[in-house]
Coordinates of C-alpha atoms in Angstrom, one line a residue:
M1 CA 26.7 -17.9 15.3
S2 CA 23.1 -18.9 16.0
A3 CA 20.3 -16.5 15.2
S4 CA 19.8 -15.9 18.9
D5 CA 23.4 -14.9 19.4
R6 CA 23.5 -12.3 16.6
P7 CA 23.6 -8.7 17.7
D8 CA 20.4 -6.6 17.2
L9 CA 20.1 -4.7 13.9
C10 CA 20.2 -1.0 14.4
I11 CA 17.2 0.5 12.5
G12 CA 16.7 4.1 11.4
V13 CA 13.3 5.6 10.8
L14 CA 12.8 8.4 8.2
G15 CA 9.5 10.2 9.0
M16 CA 7.8 10.1 12.3
G17 CA 4.3 11.1 11.2
S18 CA 1.3 8.8 11.0
R19 CA 3.1 6.2 8.9
G20 CA 6.2 6.1 11.1
T21 CA 4.2 4.0 13.6
V22 CA 4.8 0.9 11.5
A23 CA 8.4 1.0 12.6
R24 CA 7.4 0.3 16.2
H25 CA 7.4 -3.4 15.1
A26 CA 11.2 -3.1 14.5
E27 CA 11.7 -2.2 18.2
R28 CA 12.7 -5.7 19.4
P29 CA 15.7 -5.1 21.7
G30 CA 17.4 -8.4 22.5
R31 CA 15.2 -10.2 19.9
G32 CA 16.8 -9.1 16.7
S33 CA 16.5 -5.3 16.2
R34 CA 16.1 -2.0 17.8
V35 CA 15.3 1.5 16.5
T36 CA 18.4 3.7 17.2
V37 CA 17.8 6.8 15.2
V38 CA 14.8 8.8 13.9
C39 CA 15.0 11.5 11.2
D40 CA 12.3 14.1 10.9
P41 CA 12.5 17.9 10.5
D42 CA 9.2 18.5 12.4
P43 CA 10.0 19.9 15.9
K44 CA 7.2 17.7 17.3
A45 CA 8.8 14.5 15.9
A46 CA 11.3 14.2 18.7
G47 CA 8.6 13.8 21.3
R48 CA 6.7 11.3 19.2
A49 CA 9.9 9.3 18.5
R50 CA 10.9 9.1 22.2
E51 CA 7.3 8.3 23.2
T52 CA 7.4 5.3 20.8
F53 CA 11.0 4.1 21.0
G54 CA 12.4 5.5 24.3
D55 CA 15.8 7.0 24.4
V56 CA 16.5 7.3 20.7
T57 CA 18.7 9.7 18.7
V58 CA 16.7 12.2 16.7
V59 CA 18.2 14.1 13.8
T60 CA 16.6 16.4 11.2
G61 CA 18.5 15.8 8.0
M62 CA 19.5 13.0 5.7
A63 CA 23.3 13.5 6.1
D64 CA 23.0 13.0 9.9
L65 CA 20.8 9.9 9.4
I66 CA 23.4 8.3 7.1
A67 CA 26.2 9.4 9.5
A68 CA 24.5 7.4 12.2
K69 CA 25.2 4.2 10.2
P70 CA 22.0 2.3 10.7
D71 CA 21.9 -1.2 9.4
A72 CA 18.7 -0.4 7.6
V73 CA 16.1 2.4 7.3
V74 CA 12.3 2.5 7.2
I75 CA 11.2 5.3 4.9
A76 CA 7.8 6.5 6.1
T77 CA 7.7 10.0 4.6
P78 CA 5.0 11.6 2.4
D79 CA 4.9 9.9 -1.1
D80 CA 6.7 12.7 -3.0
A81 CA 9.8 12.2 -0.9
H82 CA 10.1 8.4 -1.3
E83 CA 12.1 8.4 -4.5
Q84 CA 14.9 10.7 -3.5
N85 CA 15.1 9.4 0.0
A86 CA 15.4 5.8 -1.2
V87 CA 18.0 6.7 -3.8
D88 CA 20.1 8.6 -1.3
L89 CA 20.1 5.8 1.2
L90 CA 20.7 3.1 -1.3
E91 CA 23.6 5.0 -2.8
A92 CA 25.0 5.1 0.8
G93 CA 24.8 1.3 0.9
I94 CA 21.9 1.2 3.4
P95 CA 19.1 -1.3 2.9
V96 CA 15.7 0.4 2.9
Y97 CA 12.0 -0.4 3.5
V98 CA 10.0 2.1 1.4
E99 CA 6.4 2.6 2.3
K100 CA 4.1 2.2 -0.7
P101 CA 3.9 3.6 -3.3
L102 CA 7.5 3.2 -4.3
A103 CA 7.4 6.6 -6.1
I104 CA 4.8 8.9 -7.6
T105 CA 5.9 8.6 -11.2
V106 CA 6.9 5.7 -13.4
E107 CA 10.3 7.3 -14.0
G108 CA 10.8 7.7 -10.2
A109 CA 10.0 4.1 -9.5
D110 CA 12.4 2.9 -12.2
R111 CA 15.1 5.2 -10.7
V112 CA 14.8 3.6 -7.3
L113 CA 15.0 0.1 -8.9
H114 CA 18.1 1.1 -10.8
G115 CA 19.6 2.7 -7.7
A116 CA 19.2 -0.5 -5.7
R117 CA 20.6 -2.6 -8.6
H118 CA 23.6 -0.4 -9.0
S119 CA 24.4 -0.1 -5.3
K120 CA 23.5 -3.7 -4.4
A121 CA 21.9 -2.4 -1.2
R122 CA 18.7 -4.3 -0.5
L123 CA 15.3 -2.7 -1.4
Y124 CA 12.0 -3.7 0.2
V125 CA 8.6 -2.1 -0.4
G126 CA 5.9 -1.9 2.2
H127 CA 3.0 -3.5 0.4
N128 CA 1.6 -4.9 3.7
M129 CA -1.6 -6.3 2.2
R130 CA 0.5 -9.2 0.9
H131 CA 0.6 -10.2 4.6
M132 CA -3.0 -9.7 5.4
P133 CA -4.9 -12.9 6.4
V134 CA -7.8 -12.2 4.0
I135 CA -5.4 -11.8 1.0
L136 CA -3.3 -14.8 2.0
L137 CA -6.4 -16.9 2.3
M138 CA -7.7 -15.9 -1.2
R139 CA -4.3 -16.5 -2.7
D140 CA -4.1 -19.9 -1.1
L141 CA -7.6 -20.9 -2.4
I142 CA -6.6 -19.9 -5.9
A143 CA -3.3 -21.8 -5.7
R144 CA -5.3 -24.9 -4.5
G145 CA -7.5 -24.7 -7.6
A146 CA -10.7 -23.8 -5.8
I147 CA -11.9 -21.8 -8.8
G148 CA -9.8 -23.1 -11.6
E149 CA -7.7 -20.7 -13.7
V150 CA -8.2 -17.0 -12.9
K151 CA -9.8 -15.0 -15.6
A152 CA -11.1 -11.8 -13.9
V153 CA -10.5 -9.9 -10.7
W154 CA -12.8 -7.2 -9.5
C155 CA -12.2 -4.9 -6.5
R156 CA -14.6 -2.4 -4.9
H157 CA -12.9 -0.2 -2.4
F158 CA -15.3 1.6 0.0
V159 CA -13.0 4.3 1.5
G160 CA -15.4 5.4 4.3
H161 CA -12.7 7.4 6.1
G162 CA -11.6 9.2 2.9
G163 CA -12.5 12.7 4.0
D164 CA -10.4 12.3 7.1
F165 CA -7.5 10.3 5.7
Y166 CA -7.0 11.9 2.3
F167 CA -8.6 15.3 2.0
K168 CA -7.3 17.2 5.0
D169 CA -3.5 17.1 4.2
W170 CA -1.0 16.6 1.4
H171 CA -2.8 13.6 0.1
A172 CA -5.3 16.0 -1.5
E173 CA -2.7 17.5 -3.8
R174 CA -1.7 16.1 -7.2
S175 CA 1.8 17.5 -6.8
R176 CA 2.4 15.4 -3.6
G177 CA 1.0 12.0 -4.8
T178 CA -0.2 12.2 -8.4
G179 CA -3.7 11.0 -7.4
L180 CA -5.6 8.5 -5.2
L181 CA -5.7 5.9 -8.0
L182 CA -2.0 5.7 -7.3
Q183 CA -1.7 6.7 -3.7
K184 CA -4.5 4.7 -2.3
G185 CA -5.0 2.3 -5.2
A186 CA -1.4 1.0 -5.2
H187 CA -2.3 -1.5 -2.5
D188 CA -5.2 -3.0 -4.4
I189 CA -3.5 -2.9 -7.8
D190 CA -0.7 -4.9 -6.3
V191 CA -3.1 -7.4 -4.8
I192 CA -5.0 -7.7 -8.1
H193 CA -1.7 -8.4 -9.8
W194 CA -0.7 -11.0 -7.1
L195 CA -4.0 -12.8 -7.2
A196 CA -4.0 -12.9 -11.0
S197 CA -0.3 -13.7 -11.4
G198 CA 0.2 -11.0 -14.0
Y199 CA 0.8 -7.4 -14.6
T200 CA -1.3 -4.7 -16.2
R201 CA -0.2 -3.7 -19.7
R202 CA -3.2 -1.5 -20.8
V203 CA -5.6 0.7 -18.8
T204 CA -8.6 3.0 -19.2
A205 CA -10.1 4.9 -16.3
M206 CA -12.8 7.4 -15.4
G207 CA -13.5 9.5 -12.3
A208 CA -13.7 13.0 -10.9
L209 CA -13.7 15.1 -7.7
T210 CA -17.4 14.8 -7.2
L211 CA -18.1 15.7 -3.5
Y212 CA -15.3 17.2 -1.4
D213 CA -14.9 20.2 -3.6
K214 CA -18.3 21.3 -2.4
V215 CA -17.0 21.6 1.2
A216 CA -16.2 25.3 1.8
D217 CA -14.5 25.0 5.2
R218 CA -10.7 24.8 4.6
A219 CA -7.7 24.9 6.9
D220 CA -3.9 24.3 7.0
N221 CA -3.6 21.1 9.0
S222 CA 0.2 20.7 8.5
G223 CA 0.9 21.1 12.2
T224 CA -1.4 18.3 13.3
M225 CA -1.8 14.5 12.6
M226 CA -4.8 12.6 11.3
K227 CA -5.6 11.0 14.6
E228 CA -6.3 14.5 15.9
W229 CA -9.1 15.2 13.5
F230 CA -10.6 11.7 12.7
S231 CA -14.1 11.0 14.1
Y232 CA -16.8 8.5 13.2
D233 CA -19.3 11.2 14.3
V234 CA -18.7 13.3 11.2
W235 CA -21.6 12.4 8.9
P236 CA -22.7 12.9 6.1
P237 CA -19.5 13.6 4.2
L238 CA -20.5 17.1 3.2
S239 CA -20.4 18.0 6.9
Q240 CA -16.6 17.6 6.9
T241 CA -14.6 20.7 8.0
K242 CA -11.1 21.9 7.7
L243 CA -10.3 20.2 4.4
N244 CA -7.0 21.0 2.8
P245 CA -6.9 24.4 1.1
R246 CA -6.0 22.7 -2.2
L247 CA -8.1 19.8 -3.5
D248 CA -7.2 18.5 -7.0
V249 CA -7.4 14.7 -6.7
E250 CA -10.4 12.6 -7.5
D251 CA -12.7 11.2 -4.8
L252 CA -14.5 8.8 -7.1
S253 CA -12.6 6.7 -9.7
M254 CA -12.6 3.4 -11.5
V255 CA -10.1 1.7 -13.8
T256 CA -10.3 -1.3 -16.2
M257 CA -7.0 -3.3 -16.6
A258 CA -5.9 -5.7 -19.3
L259 CA -3.1 -7.9 -17.8
D260 CA -0.2 -9.5 -19.7
N261 CA -1.5 -13.0 -19.1
G262 CA -5.0 -12.4 -20.5
V263 CA -6.7 -11.7 -17.2
F264 CA -9.0 -8.6 -17.0
A265 CA -9.5 -6.6 -13.9
T266 CA -11.4 -3.6 -12.5
Y267 CA -10.7 -1.4 -9.5
Q268 CA -13.3 1.0 -8.1
Q269 CA -12.6 3.5 -5.3
C270 CA -15.0 5.9 -3.5
H271 CA -13.9 8.2 -0.6
Y272 CA -17.3 9.0 0.9
T273 CA -19.0 5.7 1.6
P274 CA -20.4 5.1 5.1
D275 CA -18.4 1.9 5.5
Y276 CA -14.7 1.2 5.1
W277 CA -13.5 -2.1 3.6
R278 CA -12.5 -3.8 0.4
N279 CA -14.4 -6.4 -1.5
Y280 CA -12.6 -8.7 -4.0
T281 CA -14.3 -11.0 -6.5
V282 CA -12.1 -13.4 -8.4
I283 CA -13.6 -15.4 -11.2
G284 CA -12.0 -18.5 -12.6
T285 CA -12.7 -21.2 -15.1
E286 CA -14.3 -23.4 -12.4
G287 CA -15.9 -20.9 -10.0
R288 CA -15.5 -17.7 -8.2
L289 CA -14.6 -16.5 -4.7
E290 CA -15.4 -13.3 -2.8
N291 CA -14.4 -11.9 0.6
V292 CA -17.1 -10.5 2.9
G293 CA -15.2 -8.3 5.4
D294 CA -11.5 -7.9 5.1
G295 CA -10.2 -8.8 8.6
E296 CA -12.7 -7.9 11.2
P297 CA -14.3 -10.7 13.3
G298 CA -16.7 -12.6 11.2
S299 CA -14.9 -11.9 7.9
V300 CA -15.1 -14.8 5.5
V301 CA -14.1 -15.8 1.9
K302 CA -16.9 -17.6 0.1
V303 CA -16.5 -19.9 -2.9
W304 CA -19.1 -20.7 -5.5
N305 CA -18.0 -23.7 -7.6
R306 CA -21.3 -25.5 -8.6
R307 CA -23.9 -24.3 -11.1
H308 CA -27.0 -22.9 -9.4
D309 CA -29.1 -19.8 -8.9
W310 CA -28.3 -17.1 -6.3
D311 CA -27.0 -18.6 -3.1
P312 CA -25.7 -16.0 -0.5
D313 CA -23.9 -18.7 1.5
G314 CA -21.8 -20.1 -1.4
D315 CA -20.7 -23.7 -1.8
A316 CA -17.9 -23.3 0.8
V317 CA -17.1 -20.7 3.4
Y318 CA -13.6 -20.1 4.8
R319 CA -13.2 -17.9 7.9
V320 CA -10.5 -15.2 7.8
P321 CA -8.2 -15.7 10.7
V322 CA -8.5 -12.8 13.2
E323 CA -5.2 -11.5 14.4
T324 CA -4.2 -8.5 16.5
G325 CA -2.1 -5.6 15.4
G326 CA -2.3 -3.2 12.4
H327 CA -4.0 -4.6 9.3
G328 CA -4.7 -8.0 10.8
G329 CA -1.2 -8.5 12.0
A330 CA 0.3 -7.6 8.6
D331 CA 2.3 -4.7 9.9
S332 CA 4.2 -6.8 12.3
R333 CA 4.8 -9.6 9.8
I334 CA 6.0 -7.3 7.0
I335 CA 8.5 -5.6 9.3
G336 CA 9.6 -9.1 10.4
E337 CA 10.1 -10.2 6.8
F338 CA 12.0 -7.0 6.1
L339 CA 14.4 -7.5 9.0
D340 CA 15.0 -11.2 7.9
F341 CA 15.7 -9.9 4.4
V342 CA 18.2 -7.4 5.6
R343 CA 20.1 -10.1 7.5
D344 CA 19.8 -13.1 5.2
G345 CA 18.4 -12.0 1.8
G346 CA 16.2 -14.5 -0.1
R347 CA 12.7 -14.3 -1.6
T348 CA 10.0 -12.3 0.1
N349 CA 6.2 -12.0 -0.3
T350 CA 6.7 -8.4 -1.4
S351 CA 8.4 -7.5 -4.6
P352 CA 10.1 -4.3 -5.8
I353 CA 9.1 -5.2 -9.4
A354 CA 5.5 -5.7 -8.4
A355 CA 5.6 -2.4 -6.5
R356 CA 6.9 -0.6 -9.6
E357 CA 4.2 -2.2 -11.7
A358 CA 1.5 -1.0 -9.2
V359 CA 3.0 2.5 -9.6
A360 CA 3.0 2.3 -13.4
T361 CA -0.6 1.1 -13.5
G362 CA -1.8 3.8 -11.1
V363 CA 0.0 6.6 -12.9
R364 CA -1.2 5.5 -16.4
A365 CA -4.7 5.0 -15.1
T366 CA -4.7 8.5 -13.6
E367 CA -3.5 9.9 -16.9
S368 CA -6.4 8.1 -18.7
L369 CA -8.9 9.3 -16.1
R370 CA -7.8 12.9 -16.7
D371 CA -7.9 12.5 -20.5
G372 CA -11.5 11.4 -20.8
G373 CA -10.8 7.6 -20.4
T374 CA -8.3 7.4 -23.3
P375 CA -6.5 4.0 -23.1
R376 CA -2.9 4.1 -21.9
D377 CA -0.2 1.4 -22.3
V378 CA 1.7 0.5 -19.2
P379 CA 5.4 0.1 -19.9
P380 CA 7.1 -3.1 -18.6
V381 CA 10.4 -3.2 -16.6
D382 CA 13.5 -4.1 -18.6
A383 CA 14.4 -7.7 -18.5
A384 CA 17.8 -7.3 -16.8
T385 CA 16.2 -5.4 -13.9
V386 CA 13.5 -8.0 -13.5
A387 CA 16.1 -10.8 -13.4
Y388 CA 18.1 -9.0 -10.7
F389 CA 15.1 -8.6 -8.4
E390 CA 13.5 -11.9 -9.1
G391 CA 16.9 -13.5 -8.3
G392 CA 16.7 -12.1 -4.8
Q393 CA 18.9 -9.0 -5.3
A394 CA 22.0 -11.1 -5.1

């Protein structure tokens, strides 16, 4: 049977909040897949689901989702539910796409890996930055030897929308996500690992809640979604209103990482900058590269590989391809890769092992930050589990 003759995969979606929108890329009736069931206990979820997917079955509990027998499920719930939801679905033999982070504890991430290995159901993690044009361009330049052997990776993350995205709902609570070095930083930690071709084994971090705790206006926003309160007109950050009643995560943080292959890296995150983008610098034995912009029109990656004084233009400039769709087309590509993986298996850009390593690094960094910068070792994954996932989960 040719690929065009195969029946559509029936996809389930668990969680129809802001993150559930990524699953719209699985709605490809007649072209490989369609969303047939959505699970969310929120009474408003049914309307959102049918607005997005049309005449779709909507259920409110895991048992009903499993009973619908989808071919695969996209998990787009809040972070603290990722672990148990993934385990339940994997144990039922259902392949899953888990939005990052894989879990909010090291033990939780390892439990999901072991659940997938035991059940043989396919596990995929939504680290969509591995499909962003700017990241793919930097990785390609490194692979082509543009800067020699990588020795250091630095990332500055200007989270200009932090007050709206992370301090008005569950993201602001440690109990729901551990902290933003994990919740938000998991993306960048994973990219750092990918660009450096290694995993962090020791961290030290510092940071604090330095601004948003001074905003007195608080509200329970659980009945609304981020798009209902986001506005570029809110400035400066201290003029924010209706922050989450509980705020106990950091809005400014930085971590230094020692990787297992000798590369050193830093990640810095601020949630009240006026601009919103990521800047990576990668230094090698024969040069360095840096992105200016991370996907908007005009974004470039510059390479310096001759000896000279300051030169803002670099020795070579590579334009980042501009693509439509979420995250520079990455959302569509990552769902497409997931669907291909469900059907045919094989190697993928994303990696459950790498996703777990991002969690472990973010968790240990958060522990260090809250303990005055005390260094923390990051435990590796056991060899048998690594071999299973690197072998394509076969």
